[in-house]
mmCIF file with all atom_site columns, C-alpha atoms in Angstrom:
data_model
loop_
_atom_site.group_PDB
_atom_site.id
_atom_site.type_symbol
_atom_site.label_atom_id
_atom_site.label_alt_id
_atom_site.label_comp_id
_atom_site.label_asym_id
_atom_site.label_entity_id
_atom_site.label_seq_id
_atom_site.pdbx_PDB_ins_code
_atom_site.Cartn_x
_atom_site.Cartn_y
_atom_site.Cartn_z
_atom_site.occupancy
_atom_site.B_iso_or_equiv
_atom_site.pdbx_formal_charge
_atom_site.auth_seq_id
_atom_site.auth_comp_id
_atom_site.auth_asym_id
_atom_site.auth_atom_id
_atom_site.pdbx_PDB_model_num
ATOM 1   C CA . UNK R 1 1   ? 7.816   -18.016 -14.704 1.00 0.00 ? 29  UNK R CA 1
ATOM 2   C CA . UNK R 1 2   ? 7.239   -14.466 -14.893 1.00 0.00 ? 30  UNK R CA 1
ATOM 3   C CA . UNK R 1 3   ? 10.542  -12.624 -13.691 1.00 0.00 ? 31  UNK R CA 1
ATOM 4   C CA . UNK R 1 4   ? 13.084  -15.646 -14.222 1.00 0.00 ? 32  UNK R CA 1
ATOM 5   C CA . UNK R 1 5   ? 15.992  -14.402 -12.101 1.00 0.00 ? 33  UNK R CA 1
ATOM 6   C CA . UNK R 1 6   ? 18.946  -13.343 -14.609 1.00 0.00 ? 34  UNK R CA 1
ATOM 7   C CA . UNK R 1 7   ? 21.391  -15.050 -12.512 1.00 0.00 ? 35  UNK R CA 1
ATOM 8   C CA . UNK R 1 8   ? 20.116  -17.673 -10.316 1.00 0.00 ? 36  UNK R CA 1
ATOM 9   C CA . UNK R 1 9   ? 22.551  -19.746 -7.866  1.00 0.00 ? 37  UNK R CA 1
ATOM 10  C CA . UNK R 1 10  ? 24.959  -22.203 -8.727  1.00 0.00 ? 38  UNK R CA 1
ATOM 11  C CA . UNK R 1 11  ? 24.287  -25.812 -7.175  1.00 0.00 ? 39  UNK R CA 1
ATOM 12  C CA . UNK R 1 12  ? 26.790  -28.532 -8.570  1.00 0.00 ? 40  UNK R CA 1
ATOM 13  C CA . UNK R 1 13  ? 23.959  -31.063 -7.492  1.00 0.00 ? 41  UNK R CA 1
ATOM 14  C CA . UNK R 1 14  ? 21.832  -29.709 -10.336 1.00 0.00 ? 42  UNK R CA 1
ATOM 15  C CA . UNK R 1 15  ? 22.750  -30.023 -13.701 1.00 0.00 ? 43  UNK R CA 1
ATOM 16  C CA . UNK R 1 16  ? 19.734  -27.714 -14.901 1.00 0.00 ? 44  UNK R CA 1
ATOM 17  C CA . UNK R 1 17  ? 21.540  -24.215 -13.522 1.00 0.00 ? 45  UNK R CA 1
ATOM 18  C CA . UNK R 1 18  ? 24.830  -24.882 -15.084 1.00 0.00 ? 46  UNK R CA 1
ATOM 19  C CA . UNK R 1 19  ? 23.523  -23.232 -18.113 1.00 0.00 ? 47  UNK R CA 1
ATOM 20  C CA . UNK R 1 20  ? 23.386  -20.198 -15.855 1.00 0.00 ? 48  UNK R CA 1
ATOM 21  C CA . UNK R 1 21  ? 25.722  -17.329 -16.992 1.00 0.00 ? 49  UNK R CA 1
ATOM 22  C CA . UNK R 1 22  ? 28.029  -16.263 -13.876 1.00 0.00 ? 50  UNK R CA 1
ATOM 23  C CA . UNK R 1 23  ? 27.146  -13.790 -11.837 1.00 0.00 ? 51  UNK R CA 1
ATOM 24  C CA . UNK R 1 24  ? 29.006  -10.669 -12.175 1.00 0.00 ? 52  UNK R CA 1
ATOM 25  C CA . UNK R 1 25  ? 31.839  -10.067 -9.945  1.00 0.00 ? 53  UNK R CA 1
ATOM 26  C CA . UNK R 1 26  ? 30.050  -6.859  -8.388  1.00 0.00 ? 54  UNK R CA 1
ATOM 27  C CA . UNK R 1 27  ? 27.602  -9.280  -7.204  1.00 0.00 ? 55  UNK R CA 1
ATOM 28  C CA . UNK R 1 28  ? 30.189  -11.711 -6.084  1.00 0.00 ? 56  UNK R CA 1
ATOM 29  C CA . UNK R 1 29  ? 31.968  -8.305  -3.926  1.00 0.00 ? 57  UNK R CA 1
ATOM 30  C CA . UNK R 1 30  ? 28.517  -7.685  -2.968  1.00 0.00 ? 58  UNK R CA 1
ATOM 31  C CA . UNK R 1 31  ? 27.785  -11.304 -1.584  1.00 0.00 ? 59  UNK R CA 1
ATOM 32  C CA . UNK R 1 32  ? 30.970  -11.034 0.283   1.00 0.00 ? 60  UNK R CA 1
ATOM 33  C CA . UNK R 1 33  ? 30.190  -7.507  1.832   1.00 0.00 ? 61  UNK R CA 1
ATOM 34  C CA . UNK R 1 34  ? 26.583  -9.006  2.887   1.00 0.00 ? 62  UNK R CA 1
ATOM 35  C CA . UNK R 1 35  ? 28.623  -11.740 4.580   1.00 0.00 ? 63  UNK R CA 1
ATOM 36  C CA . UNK R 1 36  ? 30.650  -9.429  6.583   1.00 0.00 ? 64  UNK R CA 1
ATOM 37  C CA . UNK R 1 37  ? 27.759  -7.248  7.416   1.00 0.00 ? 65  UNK R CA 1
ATOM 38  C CA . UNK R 1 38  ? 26.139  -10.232 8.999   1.00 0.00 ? 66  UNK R CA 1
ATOM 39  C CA . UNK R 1 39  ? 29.319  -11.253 10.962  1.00 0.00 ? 67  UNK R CA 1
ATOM 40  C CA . UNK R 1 40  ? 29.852  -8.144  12.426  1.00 0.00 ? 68  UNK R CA 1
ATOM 41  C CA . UNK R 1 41  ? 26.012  -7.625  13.397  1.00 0.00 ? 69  UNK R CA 1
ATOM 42  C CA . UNK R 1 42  ? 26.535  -11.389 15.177  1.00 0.00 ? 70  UNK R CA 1
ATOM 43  C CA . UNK R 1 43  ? 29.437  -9.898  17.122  1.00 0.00 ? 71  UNK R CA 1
ATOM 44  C CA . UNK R 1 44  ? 27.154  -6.457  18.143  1.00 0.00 ? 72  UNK R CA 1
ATOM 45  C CA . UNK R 1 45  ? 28.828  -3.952  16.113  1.00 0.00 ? 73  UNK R CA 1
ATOM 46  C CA . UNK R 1 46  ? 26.817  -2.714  13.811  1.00 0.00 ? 74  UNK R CA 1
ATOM 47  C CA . UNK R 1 47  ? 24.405  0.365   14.309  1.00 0.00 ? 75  UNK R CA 1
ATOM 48  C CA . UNK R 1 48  ? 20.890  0.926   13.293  1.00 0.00 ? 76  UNK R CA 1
ATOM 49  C CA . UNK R 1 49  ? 22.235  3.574   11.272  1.00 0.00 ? 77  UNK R CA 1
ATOM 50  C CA . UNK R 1 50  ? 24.951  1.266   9.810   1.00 0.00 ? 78  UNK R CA 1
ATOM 51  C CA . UNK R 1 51  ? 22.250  -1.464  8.719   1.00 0.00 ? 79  UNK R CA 1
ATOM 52  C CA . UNK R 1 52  ? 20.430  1.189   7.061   1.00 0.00 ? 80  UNK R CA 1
ATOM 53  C CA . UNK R 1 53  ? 23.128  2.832   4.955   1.00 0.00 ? 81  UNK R CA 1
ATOM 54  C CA . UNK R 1 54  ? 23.991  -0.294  3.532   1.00 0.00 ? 82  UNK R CA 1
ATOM 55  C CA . UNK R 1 55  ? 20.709  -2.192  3.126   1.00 0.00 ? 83  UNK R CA 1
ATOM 56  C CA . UNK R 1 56  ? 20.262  1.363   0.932   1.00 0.00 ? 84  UNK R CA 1
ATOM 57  C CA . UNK R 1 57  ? 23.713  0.604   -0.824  1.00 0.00 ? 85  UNK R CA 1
ATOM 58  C CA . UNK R 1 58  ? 22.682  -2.904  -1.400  1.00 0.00 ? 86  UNK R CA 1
ATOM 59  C CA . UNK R 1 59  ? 19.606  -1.878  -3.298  1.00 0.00 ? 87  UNK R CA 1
ATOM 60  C CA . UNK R 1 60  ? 21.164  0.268   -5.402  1.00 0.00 ? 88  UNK R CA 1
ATOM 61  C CA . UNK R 1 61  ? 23.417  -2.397  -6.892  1.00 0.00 ? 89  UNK R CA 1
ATOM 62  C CA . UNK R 1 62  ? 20.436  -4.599  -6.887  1.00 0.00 ? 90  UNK R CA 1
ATOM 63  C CA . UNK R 1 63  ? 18.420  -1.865  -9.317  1.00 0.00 ? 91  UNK R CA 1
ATOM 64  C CA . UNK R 1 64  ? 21.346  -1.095  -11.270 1.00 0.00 ? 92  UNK R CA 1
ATOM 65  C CA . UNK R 1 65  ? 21.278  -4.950  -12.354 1.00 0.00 ? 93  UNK R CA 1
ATOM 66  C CA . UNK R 1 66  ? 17.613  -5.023  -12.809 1.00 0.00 ? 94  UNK R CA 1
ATOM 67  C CA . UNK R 1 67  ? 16.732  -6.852  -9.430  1.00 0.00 ? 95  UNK R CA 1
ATOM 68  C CA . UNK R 1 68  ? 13.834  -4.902  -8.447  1.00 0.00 ? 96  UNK R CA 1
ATOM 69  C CA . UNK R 1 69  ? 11.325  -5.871  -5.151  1.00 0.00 ? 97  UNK R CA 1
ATOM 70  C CA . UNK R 1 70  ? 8.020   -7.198  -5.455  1.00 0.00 ? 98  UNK R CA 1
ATOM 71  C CA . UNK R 1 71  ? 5.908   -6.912  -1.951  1.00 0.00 ? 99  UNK R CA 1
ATOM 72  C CA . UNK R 1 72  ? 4.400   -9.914  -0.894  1.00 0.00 ? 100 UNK R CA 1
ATOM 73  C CA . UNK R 1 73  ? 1.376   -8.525  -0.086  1.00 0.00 ? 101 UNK R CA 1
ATOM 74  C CA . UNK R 1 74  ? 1.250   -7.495  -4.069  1.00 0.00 ? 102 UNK R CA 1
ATOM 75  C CA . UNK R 1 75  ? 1.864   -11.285 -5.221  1.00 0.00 ? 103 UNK R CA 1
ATOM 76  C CA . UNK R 1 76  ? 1.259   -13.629 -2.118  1.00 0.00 ? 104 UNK R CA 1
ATOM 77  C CA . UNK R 1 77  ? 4.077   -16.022 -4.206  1.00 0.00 ? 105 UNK R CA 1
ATOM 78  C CA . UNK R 1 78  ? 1.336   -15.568 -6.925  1.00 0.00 ? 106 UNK R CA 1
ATOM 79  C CA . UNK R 1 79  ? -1.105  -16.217 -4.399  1.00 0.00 ? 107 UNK R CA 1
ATOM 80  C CA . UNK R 1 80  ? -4.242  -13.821 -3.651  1.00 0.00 ? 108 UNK R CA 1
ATOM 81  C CA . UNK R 1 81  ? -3.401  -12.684 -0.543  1.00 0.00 ? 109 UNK R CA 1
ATOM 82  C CA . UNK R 1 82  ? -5.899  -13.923 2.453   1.00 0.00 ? 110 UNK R CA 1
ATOM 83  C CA . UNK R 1 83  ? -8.554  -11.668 4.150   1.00 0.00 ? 111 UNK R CA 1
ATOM 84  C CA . UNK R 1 84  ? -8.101  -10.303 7.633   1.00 0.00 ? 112 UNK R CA 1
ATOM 85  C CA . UNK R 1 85  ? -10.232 -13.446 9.253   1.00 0.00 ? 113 UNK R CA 1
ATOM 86  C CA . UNK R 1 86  ? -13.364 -11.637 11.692  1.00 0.00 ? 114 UNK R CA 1
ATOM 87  C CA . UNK R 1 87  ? -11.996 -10.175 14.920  1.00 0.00 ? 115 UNK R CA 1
ATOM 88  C CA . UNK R 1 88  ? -13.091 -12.233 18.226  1.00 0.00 ? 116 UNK R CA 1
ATOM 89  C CA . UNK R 1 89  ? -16.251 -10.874 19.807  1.00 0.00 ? 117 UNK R CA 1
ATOM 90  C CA . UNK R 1 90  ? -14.955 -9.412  23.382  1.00 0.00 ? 118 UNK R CA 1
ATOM 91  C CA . UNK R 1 91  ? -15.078 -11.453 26.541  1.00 0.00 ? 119 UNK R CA 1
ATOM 92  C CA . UNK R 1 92  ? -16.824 -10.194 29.289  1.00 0.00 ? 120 UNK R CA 1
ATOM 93  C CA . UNK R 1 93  ? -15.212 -9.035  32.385  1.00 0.00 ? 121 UNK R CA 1
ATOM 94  C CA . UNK R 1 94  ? -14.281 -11.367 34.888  1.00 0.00 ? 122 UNK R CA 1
ATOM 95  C CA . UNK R 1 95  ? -16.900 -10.687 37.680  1.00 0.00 ? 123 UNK R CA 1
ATOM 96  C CA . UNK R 1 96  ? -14.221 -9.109  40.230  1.00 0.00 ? 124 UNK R CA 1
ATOM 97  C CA . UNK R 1 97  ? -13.673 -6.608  37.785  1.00 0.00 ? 125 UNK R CA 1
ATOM 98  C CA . UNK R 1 98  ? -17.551 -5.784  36.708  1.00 0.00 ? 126 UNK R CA 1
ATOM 99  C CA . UNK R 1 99  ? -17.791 -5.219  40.167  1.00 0.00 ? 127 UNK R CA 1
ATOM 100 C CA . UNK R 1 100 ? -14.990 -2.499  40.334  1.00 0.00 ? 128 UNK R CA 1
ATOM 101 C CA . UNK R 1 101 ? -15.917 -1.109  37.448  1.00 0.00 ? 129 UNK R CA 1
ATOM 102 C CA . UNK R 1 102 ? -19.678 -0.674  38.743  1.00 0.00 ? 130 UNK R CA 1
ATOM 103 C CA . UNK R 1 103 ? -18.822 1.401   41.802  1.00 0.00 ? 131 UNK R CA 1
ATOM 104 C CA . UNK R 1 104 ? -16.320 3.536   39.335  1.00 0.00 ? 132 UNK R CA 1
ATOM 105 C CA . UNK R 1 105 ? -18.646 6.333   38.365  1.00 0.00 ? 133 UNK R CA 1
ATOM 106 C CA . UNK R 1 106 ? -16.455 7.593   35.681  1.00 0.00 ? 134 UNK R CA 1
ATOM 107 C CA . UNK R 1 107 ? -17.891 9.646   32.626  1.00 0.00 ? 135 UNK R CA 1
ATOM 108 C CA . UNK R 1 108 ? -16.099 9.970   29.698  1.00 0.00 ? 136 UNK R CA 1
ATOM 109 C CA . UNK R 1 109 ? -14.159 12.785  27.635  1.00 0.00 ? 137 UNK R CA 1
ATOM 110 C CA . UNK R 1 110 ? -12.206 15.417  30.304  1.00 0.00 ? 138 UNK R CA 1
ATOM 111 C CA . UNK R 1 111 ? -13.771 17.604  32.912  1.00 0.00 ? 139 UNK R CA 1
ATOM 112 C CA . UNK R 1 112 ? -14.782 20.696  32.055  1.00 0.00 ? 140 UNK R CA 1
ATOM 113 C CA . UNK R 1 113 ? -13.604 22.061  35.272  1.00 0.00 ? 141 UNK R CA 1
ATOM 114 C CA . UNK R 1 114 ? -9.924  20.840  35.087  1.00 0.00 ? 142 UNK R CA 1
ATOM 115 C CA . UNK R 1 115 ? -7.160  23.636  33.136  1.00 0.00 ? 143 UNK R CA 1
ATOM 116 C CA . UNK R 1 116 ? -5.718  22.446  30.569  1.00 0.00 ? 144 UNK R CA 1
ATOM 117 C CA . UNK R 1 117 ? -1.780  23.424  29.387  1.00 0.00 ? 145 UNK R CA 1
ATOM 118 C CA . UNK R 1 118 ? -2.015  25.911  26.670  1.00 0.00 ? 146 UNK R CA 1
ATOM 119 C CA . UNK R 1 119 ? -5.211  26.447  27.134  1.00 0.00 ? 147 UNK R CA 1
ATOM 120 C CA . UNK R 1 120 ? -5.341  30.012  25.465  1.00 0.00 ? 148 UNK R CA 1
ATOM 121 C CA . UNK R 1 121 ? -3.496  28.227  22.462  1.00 0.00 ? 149 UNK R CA 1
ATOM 122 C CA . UNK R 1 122 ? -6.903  26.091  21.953  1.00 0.00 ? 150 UNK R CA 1
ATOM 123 C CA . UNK R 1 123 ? -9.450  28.566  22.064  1.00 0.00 ? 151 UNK R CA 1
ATOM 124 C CA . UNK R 1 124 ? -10.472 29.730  18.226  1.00 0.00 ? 152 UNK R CA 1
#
């Protein structure tokens, strides 16, 4: 792998991670405070502006132990990422509505004739 993770989880089903060195107790507090975030946003009381302060807090422990983000749509899981597939060609109107919009005489943009707020603002 490219970016091994420097302190992957603990599972005592496999033997393979218990090489691992243990995470650091900051991360351990941090876990914890991530836990309690959660609970409380279960239980409605945390604020858009609460979620934000801390996912920014939570970052910058994350950076200071060299856990940096990698967008998906960089890596795709190491996966090019696929193309926008071709838009669907658009349906015609249903005939009730062709009908309508036939005896609509409507012309686009905005009449000339109509004031418009500010106007003396807009003129060069």
């Amino acid at each position: 792998r490219e970016h091994p993770n420097r302190y992957p989880g603990r599972f005592p089903c496999r033997s393979s991670l218990q090489t691992a060195p243990p995470a650091p107790e900051e991360l351990r507090r941090l876990a914890w405070q991530t836990d309690q975030m959660r609970r409380r946003s279960e239980e409605d009381q945390v604020r858009v502006a609460d979620w934000s302060a801390f996912s920014q807090y939570v970052k910058r422990h994350y950076y200071e132990h060299g856990i940096e983000c990698t967008p998906w749509c960089v890596t795709g899981r190491g996966t090019p990422v696929d193309k926008k597939p071709p838009s669907f060609p658009p349906r015609a109107y249903p005939p009730w509505i062709a009908q309508l919009v036939q005896k609509v005489d409507q012309l686009p943009g905005i009449d000339p004739s109509r004031q418009m707020p500010f106007e003396s603002s807009l003129q060069v």
